[in-house]
mmCIF file of C-alpha atoms and ligand atoms in Angstrom:
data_model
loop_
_atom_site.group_PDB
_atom_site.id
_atom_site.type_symbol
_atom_site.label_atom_id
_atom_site.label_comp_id
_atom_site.label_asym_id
_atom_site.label_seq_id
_atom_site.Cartn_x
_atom_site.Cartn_y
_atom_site.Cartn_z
ATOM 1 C CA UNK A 1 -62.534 228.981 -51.433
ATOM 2 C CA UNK A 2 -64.148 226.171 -53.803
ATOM 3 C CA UNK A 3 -64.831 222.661 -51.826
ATOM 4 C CA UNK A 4 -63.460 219.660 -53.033
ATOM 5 C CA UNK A 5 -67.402 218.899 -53.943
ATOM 6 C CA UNK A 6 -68.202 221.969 -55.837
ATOM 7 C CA UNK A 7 -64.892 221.231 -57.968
ATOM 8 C CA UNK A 8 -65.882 217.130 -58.134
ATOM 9 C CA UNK A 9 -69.815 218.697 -59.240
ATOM 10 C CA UNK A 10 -68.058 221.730 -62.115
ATOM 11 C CA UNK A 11 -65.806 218.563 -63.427
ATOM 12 C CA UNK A 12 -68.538 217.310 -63.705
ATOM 13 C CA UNK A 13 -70.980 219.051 -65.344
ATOM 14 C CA UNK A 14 -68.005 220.138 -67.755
ATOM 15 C CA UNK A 15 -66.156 216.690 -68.347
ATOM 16 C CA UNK A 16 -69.066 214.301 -68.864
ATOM 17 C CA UNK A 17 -68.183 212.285 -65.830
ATOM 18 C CA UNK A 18 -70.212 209.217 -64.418
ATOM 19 C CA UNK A 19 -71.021 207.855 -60.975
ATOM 20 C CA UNK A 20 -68.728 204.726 -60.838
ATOM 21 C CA UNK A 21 -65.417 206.283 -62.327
ATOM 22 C CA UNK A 22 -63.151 208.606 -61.827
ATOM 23 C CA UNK A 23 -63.861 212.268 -62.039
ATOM 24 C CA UNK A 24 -61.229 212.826 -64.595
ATOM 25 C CA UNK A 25 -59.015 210.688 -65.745
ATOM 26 C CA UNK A 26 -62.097 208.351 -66.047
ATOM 27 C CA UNK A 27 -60.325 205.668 -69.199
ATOM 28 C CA UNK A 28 -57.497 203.707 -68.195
ATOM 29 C CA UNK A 29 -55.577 201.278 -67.720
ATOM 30 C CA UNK A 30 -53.230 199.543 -64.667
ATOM 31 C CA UNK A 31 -49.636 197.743 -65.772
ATOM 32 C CA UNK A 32 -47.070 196.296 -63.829
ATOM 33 C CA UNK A 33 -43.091 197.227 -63.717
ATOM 34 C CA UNK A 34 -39.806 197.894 -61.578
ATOM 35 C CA UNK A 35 -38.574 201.199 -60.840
ATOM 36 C CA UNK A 36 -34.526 201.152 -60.787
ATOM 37 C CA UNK A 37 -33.140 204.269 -59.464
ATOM 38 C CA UNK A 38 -29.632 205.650 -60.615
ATOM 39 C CA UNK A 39 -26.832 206.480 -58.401
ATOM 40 C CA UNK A 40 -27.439 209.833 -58.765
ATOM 41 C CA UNK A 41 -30.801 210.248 -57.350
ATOM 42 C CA UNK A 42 -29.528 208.751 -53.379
ATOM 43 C CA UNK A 43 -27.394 212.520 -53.817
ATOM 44 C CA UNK A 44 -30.917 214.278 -54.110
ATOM 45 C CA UNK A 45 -33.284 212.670 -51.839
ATOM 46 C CA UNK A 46 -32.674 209.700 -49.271
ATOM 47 C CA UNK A 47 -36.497 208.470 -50.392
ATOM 48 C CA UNK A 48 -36.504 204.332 -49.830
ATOM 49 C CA UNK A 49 -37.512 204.119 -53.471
ATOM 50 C CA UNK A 50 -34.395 206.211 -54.552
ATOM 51 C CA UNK A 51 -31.829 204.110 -53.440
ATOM 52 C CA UNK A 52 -30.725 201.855 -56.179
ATOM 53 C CA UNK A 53 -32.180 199.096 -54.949
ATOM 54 C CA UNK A 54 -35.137 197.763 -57.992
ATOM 55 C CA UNK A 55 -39.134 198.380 -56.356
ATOM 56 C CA UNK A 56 -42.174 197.193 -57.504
ATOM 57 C CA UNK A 57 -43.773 199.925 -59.616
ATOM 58 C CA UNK A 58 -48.199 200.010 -60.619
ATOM 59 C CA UNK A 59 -48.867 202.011 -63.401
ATOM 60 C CA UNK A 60 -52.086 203.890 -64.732
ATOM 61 C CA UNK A 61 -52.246 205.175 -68.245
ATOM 62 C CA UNK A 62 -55.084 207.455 -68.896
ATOM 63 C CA UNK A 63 -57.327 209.640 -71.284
ATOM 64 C CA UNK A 64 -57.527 213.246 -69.457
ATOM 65 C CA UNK A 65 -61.420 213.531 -69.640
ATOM 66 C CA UNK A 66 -64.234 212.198 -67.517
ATOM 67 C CA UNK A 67 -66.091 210.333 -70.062
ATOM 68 C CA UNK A 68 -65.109 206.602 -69.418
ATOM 69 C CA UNK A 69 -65.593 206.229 -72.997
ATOM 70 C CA UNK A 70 -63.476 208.679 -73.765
ATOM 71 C CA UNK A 71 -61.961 207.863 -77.779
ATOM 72 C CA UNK A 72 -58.142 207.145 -77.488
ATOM 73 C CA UNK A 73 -58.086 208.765 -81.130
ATOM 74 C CA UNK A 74 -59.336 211.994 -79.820
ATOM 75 C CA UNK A 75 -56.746 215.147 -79.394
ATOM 76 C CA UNK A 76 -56.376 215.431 -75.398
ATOM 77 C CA UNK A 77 -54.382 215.121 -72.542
ATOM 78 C CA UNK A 78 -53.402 212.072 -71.241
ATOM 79 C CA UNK A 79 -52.110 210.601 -67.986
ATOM 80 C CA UNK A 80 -49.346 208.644 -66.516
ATOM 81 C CA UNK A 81 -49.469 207.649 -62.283
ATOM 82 C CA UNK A 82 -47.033 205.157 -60.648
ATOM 83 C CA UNK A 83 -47.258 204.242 -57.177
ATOM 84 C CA UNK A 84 -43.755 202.974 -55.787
ATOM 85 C CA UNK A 85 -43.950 200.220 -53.296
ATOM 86 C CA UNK A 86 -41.055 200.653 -51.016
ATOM 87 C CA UNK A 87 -39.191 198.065 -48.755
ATOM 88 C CA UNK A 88 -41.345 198.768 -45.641
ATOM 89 C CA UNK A 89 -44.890 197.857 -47.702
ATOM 90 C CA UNK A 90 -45.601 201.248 -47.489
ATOM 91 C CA UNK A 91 -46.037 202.974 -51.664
ATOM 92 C CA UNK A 92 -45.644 207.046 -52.686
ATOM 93 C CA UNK A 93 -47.324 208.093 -55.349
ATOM 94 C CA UNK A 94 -45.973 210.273 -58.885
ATOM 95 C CA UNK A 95 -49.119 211.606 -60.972
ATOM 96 C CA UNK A 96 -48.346 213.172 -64.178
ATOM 97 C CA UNK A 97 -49.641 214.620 -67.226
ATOM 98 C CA UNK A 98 -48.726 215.024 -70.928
ATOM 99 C CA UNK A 99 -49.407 219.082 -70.143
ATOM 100 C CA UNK A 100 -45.741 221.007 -69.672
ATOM 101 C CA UNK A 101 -48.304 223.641 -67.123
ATOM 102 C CA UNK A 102 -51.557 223.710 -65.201
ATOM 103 C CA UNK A 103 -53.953 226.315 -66.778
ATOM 104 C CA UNK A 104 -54.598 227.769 -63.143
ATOM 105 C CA UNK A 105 -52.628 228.758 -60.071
ATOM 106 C CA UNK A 106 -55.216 227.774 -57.483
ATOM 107 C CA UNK A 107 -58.357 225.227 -57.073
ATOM 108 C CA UNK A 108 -60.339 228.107 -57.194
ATOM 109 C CA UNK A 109 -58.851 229.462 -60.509
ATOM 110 C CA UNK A 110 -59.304 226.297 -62.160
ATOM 111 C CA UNK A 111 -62.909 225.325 -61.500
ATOM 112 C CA UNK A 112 -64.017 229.329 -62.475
ATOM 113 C CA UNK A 113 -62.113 228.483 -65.519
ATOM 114 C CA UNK A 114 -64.106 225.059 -66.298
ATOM 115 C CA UNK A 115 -67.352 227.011 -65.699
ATOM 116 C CA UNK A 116 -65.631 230.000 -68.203
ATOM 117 C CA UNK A 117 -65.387 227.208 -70.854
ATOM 118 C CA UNK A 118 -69.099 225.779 -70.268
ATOM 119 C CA UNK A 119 -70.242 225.045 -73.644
ATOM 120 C CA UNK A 120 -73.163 227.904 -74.709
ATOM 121 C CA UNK A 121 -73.557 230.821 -76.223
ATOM 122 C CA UNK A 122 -72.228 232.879 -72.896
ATOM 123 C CA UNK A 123 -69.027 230.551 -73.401
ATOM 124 C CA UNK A 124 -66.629 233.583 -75.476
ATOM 125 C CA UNK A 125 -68.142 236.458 -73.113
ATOM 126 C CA UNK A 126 -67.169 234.254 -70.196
ATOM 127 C CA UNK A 127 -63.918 233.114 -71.530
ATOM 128 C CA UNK A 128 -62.686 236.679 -71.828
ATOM 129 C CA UNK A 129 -64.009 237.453 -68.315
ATOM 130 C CA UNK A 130 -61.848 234.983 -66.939
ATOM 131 C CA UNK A 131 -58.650 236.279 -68.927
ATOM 132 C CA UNK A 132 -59.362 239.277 -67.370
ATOM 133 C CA UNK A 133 -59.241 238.255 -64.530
ATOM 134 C CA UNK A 134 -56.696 235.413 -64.647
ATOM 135 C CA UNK A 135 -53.783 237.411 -66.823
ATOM 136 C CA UNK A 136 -50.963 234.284 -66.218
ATOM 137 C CA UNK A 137 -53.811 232.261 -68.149
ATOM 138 C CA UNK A 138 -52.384 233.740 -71.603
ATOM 139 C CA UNK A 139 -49.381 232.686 -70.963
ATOM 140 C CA UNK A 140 -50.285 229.282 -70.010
ATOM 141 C CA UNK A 141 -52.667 228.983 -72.741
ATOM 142 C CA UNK A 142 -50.808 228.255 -75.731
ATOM 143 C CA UNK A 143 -48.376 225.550 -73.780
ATOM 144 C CA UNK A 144 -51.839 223.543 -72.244
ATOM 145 C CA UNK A 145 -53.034 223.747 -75.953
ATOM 146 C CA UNK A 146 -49.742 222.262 -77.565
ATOM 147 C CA UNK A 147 -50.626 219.328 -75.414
ATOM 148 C CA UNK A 148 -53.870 218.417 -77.229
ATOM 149 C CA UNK A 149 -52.379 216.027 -79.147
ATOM 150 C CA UNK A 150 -52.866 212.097 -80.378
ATOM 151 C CA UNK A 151 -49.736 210.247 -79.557
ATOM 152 C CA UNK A 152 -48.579 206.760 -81.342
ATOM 153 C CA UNK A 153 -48.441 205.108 -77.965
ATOM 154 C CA UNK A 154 -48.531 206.140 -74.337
ATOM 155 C CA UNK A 155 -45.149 204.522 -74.853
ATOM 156 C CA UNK A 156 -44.313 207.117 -76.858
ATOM 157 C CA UNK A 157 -45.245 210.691 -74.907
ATOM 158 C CA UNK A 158 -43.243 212.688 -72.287
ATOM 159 C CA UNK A 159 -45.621 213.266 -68.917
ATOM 160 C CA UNK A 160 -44.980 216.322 -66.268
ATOM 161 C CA UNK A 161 -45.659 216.586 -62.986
ATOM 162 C CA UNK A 162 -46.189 220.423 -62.839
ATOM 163 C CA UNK A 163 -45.680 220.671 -58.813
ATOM 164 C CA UNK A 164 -42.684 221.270 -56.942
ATOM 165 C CA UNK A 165 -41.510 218.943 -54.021
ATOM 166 C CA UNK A 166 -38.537 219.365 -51.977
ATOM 167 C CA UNK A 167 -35.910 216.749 -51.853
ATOM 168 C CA UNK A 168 -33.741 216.598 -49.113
ATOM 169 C CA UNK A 169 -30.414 213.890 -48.867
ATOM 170 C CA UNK A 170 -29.073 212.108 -46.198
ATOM 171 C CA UNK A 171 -26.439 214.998 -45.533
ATOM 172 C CA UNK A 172 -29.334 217.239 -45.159
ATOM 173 C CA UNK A 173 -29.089 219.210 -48.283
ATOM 174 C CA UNK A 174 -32.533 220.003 -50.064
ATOM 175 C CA UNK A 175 -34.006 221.496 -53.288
ATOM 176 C CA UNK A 176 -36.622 222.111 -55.040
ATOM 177 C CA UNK A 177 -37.385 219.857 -58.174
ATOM 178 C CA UNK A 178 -40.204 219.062 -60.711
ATOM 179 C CA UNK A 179 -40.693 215.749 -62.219
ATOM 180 C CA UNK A 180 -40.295 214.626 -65.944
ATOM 181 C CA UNK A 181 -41.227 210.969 -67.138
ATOM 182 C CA UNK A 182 -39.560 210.954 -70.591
ATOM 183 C CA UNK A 183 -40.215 207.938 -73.286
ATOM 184 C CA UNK A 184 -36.634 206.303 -73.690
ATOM 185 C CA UNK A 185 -38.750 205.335 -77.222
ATOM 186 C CA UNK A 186 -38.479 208.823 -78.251
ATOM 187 C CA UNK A 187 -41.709 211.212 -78.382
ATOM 188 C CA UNK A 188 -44.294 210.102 -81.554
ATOM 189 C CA UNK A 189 -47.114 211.874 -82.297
ATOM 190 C CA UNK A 190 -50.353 211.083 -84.843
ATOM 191 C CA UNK A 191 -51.553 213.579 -87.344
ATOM 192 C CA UNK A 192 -54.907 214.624 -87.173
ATOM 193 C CA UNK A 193 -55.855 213.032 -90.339
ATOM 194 C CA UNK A 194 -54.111 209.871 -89.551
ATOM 195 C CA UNK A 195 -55.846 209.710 -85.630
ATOM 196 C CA UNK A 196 -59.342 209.857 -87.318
ATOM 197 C CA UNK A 197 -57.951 206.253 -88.690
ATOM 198 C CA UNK A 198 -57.540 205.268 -85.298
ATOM 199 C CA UNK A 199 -60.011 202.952 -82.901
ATOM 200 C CA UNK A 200 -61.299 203.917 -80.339
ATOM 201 C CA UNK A 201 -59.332 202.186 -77.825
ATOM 202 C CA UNK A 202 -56.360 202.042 -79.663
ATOM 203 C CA UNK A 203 -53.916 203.486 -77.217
ATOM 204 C CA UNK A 204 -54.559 200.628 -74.804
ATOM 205 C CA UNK A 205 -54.853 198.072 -77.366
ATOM 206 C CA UNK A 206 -51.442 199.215 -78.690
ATOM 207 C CA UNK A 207 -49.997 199.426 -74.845
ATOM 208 C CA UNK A 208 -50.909 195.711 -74.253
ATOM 209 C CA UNK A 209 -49.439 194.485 -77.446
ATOM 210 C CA UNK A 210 -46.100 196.551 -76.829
ATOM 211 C CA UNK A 211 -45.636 194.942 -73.657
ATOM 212 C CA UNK A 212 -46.643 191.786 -74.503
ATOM 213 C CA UNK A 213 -43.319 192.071 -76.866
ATOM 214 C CA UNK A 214 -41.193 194.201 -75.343
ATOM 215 C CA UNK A 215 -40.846 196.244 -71.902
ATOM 216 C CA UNK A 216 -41.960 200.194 -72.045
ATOM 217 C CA UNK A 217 -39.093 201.740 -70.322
ATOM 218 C CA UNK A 218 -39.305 205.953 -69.103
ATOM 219 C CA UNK A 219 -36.708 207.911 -67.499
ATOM 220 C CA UNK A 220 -37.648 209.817 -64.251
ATOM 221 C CA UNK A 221 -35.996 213.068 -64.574
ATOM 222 C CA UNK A 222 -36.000 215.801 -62.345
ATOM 223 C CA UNK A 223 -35.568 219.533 -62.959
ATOM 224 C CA UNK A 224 -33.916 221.660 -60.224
ATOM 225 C CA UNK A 225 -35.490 224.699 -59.477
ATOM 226 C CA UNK A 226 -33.128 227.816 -60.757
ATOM 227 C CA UNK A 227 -33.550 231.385 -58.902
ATOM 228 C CA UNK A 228 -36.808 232.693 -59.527
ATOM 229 C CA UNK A 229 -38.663 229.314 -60.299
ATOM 230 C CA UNK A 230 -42.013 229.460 -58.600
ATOM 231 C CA UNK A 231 -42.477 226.410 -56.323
ATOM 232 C CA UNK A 232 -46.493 227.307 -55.263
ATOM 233 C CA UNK A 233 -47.581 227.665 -59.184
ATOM 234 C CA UNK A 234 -47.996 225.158 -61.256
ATOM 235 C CA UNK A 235 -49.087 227.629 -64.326
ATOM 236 C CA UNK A 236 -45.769 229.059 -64.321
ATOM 237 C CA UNK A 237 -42.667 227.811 -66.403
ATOM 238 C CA UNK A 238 -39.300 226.761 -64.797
ATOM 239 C CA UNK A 239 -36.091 228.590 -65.526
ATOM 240 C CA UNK A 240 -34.002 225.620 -64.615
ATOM 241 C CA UNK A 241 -31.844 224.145 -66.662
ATOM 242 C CA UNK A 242 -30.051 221.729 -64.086
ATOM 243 C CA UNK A 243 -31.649 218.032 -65.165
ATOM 244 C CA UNK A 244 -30.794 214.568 -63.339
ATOM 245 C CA UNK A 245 -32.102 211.130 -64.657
ATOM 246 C CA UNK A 246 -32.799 209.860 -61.438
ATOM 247 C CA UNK A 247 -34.286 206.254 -62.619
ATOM 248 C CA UNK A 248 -35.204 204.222 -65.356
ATOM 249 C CA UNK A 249 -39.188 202.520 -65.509
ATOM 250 C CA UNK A 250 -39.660 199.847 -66.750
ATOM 251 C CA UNK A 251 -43.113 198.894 -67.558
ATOM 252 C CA UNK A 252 -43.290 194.711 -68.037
ATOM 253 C CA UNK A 253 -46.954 193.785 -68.097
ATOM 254 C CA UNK A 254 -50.854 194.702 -67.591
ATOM 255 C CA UNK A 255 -51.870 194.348 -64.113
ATOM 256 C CA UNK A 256 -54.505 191.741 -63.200
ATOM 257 C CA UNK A 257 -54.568 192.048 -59.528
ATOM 258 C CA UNK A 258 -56.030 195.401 -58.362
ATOM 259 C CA UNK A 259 -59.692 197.635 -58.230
ATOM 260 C CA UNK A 260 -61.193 193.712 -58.539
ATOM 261 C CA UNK A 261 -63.979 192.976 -55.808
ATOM 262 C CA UNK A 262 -63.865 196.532 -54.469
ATOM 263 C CA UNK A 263 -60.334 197.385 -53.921
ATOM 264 C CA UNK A 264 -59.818 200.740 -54.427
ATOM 265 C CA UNK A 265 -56.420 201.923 -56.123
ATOM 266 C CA UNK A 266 -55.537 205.986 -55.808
ATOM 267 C CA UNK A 267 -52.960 208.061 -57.432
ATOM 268 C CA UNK A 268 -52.211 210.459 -54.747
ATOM 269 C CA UNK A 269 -49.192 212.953 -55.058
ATOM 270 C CA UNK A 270 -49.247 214.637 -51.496
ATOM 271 C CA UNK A 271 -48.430 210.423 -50.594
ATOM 272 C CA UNK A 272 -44.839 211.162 -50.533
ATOM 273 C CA UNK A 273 -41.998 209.628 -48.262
ATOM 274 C CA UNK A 274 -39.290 210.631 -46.086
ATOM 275 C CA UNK A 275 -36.897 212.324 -48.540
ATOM 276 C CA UNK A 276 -39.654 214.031 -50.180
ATOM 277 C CA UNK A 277 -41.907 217.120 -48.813
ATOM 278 C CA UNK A 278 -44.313 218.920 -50.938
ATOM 279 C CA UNK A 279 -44.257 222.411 -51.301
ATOM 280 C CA UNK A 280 -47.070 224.465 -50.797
ATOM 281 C CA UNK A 281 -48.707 224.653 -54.171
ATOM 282 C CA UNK A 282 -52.382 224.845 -53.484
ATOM 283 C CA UNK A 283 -53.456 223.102 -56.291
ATOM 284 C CA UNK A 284 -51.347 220.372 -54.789
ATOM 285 C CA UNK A 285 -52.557 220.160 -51.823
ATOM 286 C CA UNK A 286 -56.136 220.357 -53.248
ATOM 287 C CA UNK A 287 -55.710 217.260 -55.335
ATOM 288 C CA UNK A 288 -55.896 214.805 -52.219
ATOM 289 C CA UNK A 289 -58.894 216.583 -51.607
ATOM 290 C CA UNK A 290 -60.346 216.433 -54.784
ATOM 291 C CA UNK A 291 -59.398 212.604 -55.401
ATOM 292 C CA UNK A 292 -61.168 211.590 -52.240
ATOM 293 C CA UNK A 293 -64.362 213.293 -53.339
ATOM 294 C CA UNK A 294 -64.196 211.877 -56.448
ATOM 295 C CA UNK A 295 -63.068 208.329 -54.826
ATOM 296 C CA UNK A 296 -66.932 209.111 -52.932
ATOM 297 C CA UNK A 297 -68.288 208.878 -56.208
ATOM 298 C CA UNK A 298 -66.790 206.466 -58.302
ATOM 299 C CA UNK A 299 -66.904 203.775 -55.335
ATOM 300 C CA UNK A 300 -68.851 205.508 -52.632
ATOM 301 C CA UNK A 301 -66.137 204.913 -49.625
ATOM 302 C CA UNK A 302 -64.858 207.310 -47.660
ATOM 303 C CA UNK A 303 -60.936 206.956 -48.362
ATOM 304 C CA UNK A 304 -60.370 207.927 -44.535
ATOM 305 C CA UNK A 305 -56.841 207.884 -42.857
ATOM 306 C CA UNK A 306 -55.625 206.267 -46.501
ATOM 307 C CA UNK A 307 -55.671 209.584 -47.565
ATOM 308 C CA UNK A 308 -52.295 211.833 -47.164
ATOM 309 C CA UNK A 309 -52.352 214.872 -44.873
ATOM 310 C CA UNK A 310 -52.585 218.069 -46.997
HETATM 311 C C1 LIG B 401 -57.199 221.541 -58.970
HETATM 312 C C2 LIG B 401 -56.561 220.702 -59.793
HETATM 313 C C3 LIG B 401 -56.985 219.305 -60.095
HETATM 314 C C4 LIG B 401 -58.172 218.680 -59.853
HETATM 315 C C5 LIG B 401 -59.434 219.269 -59.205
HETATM 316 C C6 LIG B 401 -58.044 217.318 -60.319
HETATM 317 C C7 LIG B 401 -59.030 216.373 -60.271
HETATM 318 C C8 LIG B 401 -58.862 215.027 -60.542
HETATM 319 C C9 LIG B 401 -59.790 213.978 -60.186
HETATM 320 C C10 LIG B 401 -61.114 214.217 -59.498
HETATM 321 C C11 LIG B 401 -59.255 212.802 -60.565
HETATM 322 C C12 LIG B 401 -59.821 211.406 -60.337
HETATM 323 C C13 LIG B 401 -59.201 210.881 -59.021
HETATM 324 C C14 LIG B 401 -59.621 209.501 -58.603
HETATM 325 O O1 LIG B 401 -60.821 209.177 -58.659
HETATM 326 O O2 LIG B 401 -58.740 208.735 -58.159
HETATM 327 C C15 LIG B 401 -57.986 213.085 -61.180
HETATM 328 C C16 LIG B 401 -57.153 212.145 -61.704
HETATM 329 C C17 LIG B 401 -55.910 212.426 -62.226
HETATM 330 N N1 LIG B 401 -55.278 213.650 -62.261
HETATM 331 FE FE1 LIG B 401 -56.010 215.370 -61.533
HETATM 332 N N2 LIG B 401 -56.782 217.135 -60.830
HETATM 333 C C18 LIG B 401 -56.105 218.317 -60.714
HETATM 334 C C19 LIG B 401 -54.804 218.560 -61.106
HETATM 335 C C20 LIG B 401 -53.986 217.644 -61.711
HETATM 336 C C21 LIG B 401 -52.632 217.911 -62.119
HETATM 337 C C22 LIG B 401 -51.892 219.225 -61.899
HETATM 338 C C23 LIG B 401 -52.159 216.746 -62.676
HETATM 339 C C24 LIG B 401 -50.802 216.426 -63.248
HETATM 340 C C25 LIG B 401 -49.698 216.988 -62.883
HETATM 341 C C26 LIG B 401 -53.208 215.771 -62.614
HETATM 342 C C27 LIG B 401 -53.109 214.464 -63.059
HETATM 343 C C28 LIG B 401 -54.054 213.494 -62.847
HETATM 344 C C29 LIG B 401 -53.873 212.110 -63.235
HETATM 345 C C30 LIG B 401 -52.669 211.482 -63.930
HETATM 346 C C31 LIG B 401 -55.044 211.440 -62.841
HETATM 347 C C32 LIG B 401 -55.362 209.957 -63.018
HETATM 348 C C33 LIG B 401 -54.864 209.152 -61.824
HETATM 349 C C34 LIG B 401 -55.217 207.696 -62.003
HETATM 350 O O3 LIG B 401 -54.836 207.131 -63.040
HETATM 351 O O4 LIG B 401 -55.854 207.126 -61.101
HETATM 352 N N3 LIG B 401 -54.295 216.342 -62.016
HETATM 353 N N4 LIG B 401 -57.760 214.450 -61.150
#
């Protein structure tokens, strides 16, 4: 099995990340809000956050890649985290991406696909290698490409969570859901001609003016696992129809206050809460792995006992 190091040093070499940032992810940007949760969520999960009452909400927008200079105008994925900081002090963590799948099913399946998609003259031969032996790939393929996109605004794109957690209510009752953070400004997208227009830090640019005017408001939707939904792979589609809006975000201002003078700020999503269990998705589980190596580079600390059990 790959080590959170061999991943952090493929990303790497494949993602043009640089000591002092993050491994992925590496362009962003922190904002401020209040997560407000609807009556309907305290039926899903008894989570502190989830029970009406409005919590202090720290946002990251972000360019998928590794390059810190990453151009906003570029087609890519992009990022949304929010860390939740409940009554007790204590935060949980949602990460999410613009991506409606993973490419891979395990840790190990994605880094042999970032070293299948090295750039070279090997790069088709090994591509086709690793469809051959990574069949669920196809399928996953043409859903991680629709999300290369340019959007008008990070204000303006829907973000997935791709895992599944299990939420379990005061009365006990538990399922299995995935997470949706949906624009309530409707989804708007650039055209390629009209991106290449577009500066290079335009998506943050545009974020800080928007909420200079205006909150950014999201709905956090859950989808309920149906019969059949796989709750270990994050490659794999959902049947489920069953939806519940189970809070509205709304995003006020930038954030001045944190990752100054060496505070470190990470998006973890195996930091849950009582109410919430993650399943046993590897690539899950991997990711608080992963984070704290690449927390090792960007800052060179050791993230310790602040980093979640996997
Ligand atoms: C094996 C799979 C994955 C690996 C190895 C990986 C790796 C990484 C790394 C190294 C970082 C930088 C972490 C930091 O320095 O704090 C990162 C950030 C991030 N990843 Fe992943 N990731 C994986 C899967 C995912 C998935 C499935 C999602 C979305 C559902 C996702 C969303 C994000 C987001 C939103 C960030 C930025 C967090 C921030 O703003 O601080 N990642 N990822």
């Amino acid at each position: 099995m790959v080590t959170p190091d061999q991943a952090i040093e493929t990303i790497r070499e494949t993602g043009g990340a640089q000591p002092g940032n993050r491994a992925l992810h590496a362009k962003g940007k922190l904002y401020r809000g209040t997560f407000t949760a609807t009556p309907a969520a305290a039926q899903l999960s008894c989570a502190a956050h989830l029970s009406g009452a409005a919590v202090p909400a720290l946002i990251r927008f972000s360019s998928g890649s590794g390059n810190p200079k990453q151009p906003d105008n570029a087609p890519g994925v992009r990022g949304m985290a929010v860390k939740f900081t409940l009554p007790d002090g204590s935060t949980t963590d949602v990460s999410t991406q613009t991506a409606q799948l993973f490419p891979a099913s395990t840790p190990d399946g994605f880094v042999s696909l970032l070293h299948a998609m090295r750039p070279g003259p090997t790069a088709p031969l090994r591509l086709l290698g690793y469809i051959a032996t990574h069949p669920s790939f196809v399928k996953a393929l043409p859903v991680v490409r629709a999300a290369n996109t340019v959007p008008e605004s990070y204000g303006t794109i829907a973000y997935h969570g791709l895992h599944a957690f299990r939420w379990v209510a005061a009365d006990g009752s538990a399922r299995f859901v995935r997470y949706h953070l949906l624009p309530q400004a409707g989804e708007h997208l650039v055209p390629p001609d009209v991106a290449k227009t577009k500066g290079a830090d335009f998506l943050i640019d545009e974020l800080d003016k928007r909420v200079a005017t205006q909150p950014v408001r999201f709905d956090y939707q859950v989808q309920i696992a149906a019969d059949g939904d796989s709750t270990v792979d994050p490659s794999k589609p959902w049947h489920g129809t069953q939806t519940v809006t189970v809070g509205s975000l709304e995003i006020t201002g930038i954030d001045t206050e944190r990752e100054h003078g060496g505070d470190i700020v990470v998006f973890d999503p195996m930091r849950v809460t009582d109410g919430i269990e993650p399943s046993d998705d590897p690539v899950l589980r991997f990711r608080t792995l992963a984070y704290s190596a690449s927390v090792k580079l960007r800052s060179g600390v050791d993230r310790g006992p602040e980093a979640p059990a996997t």
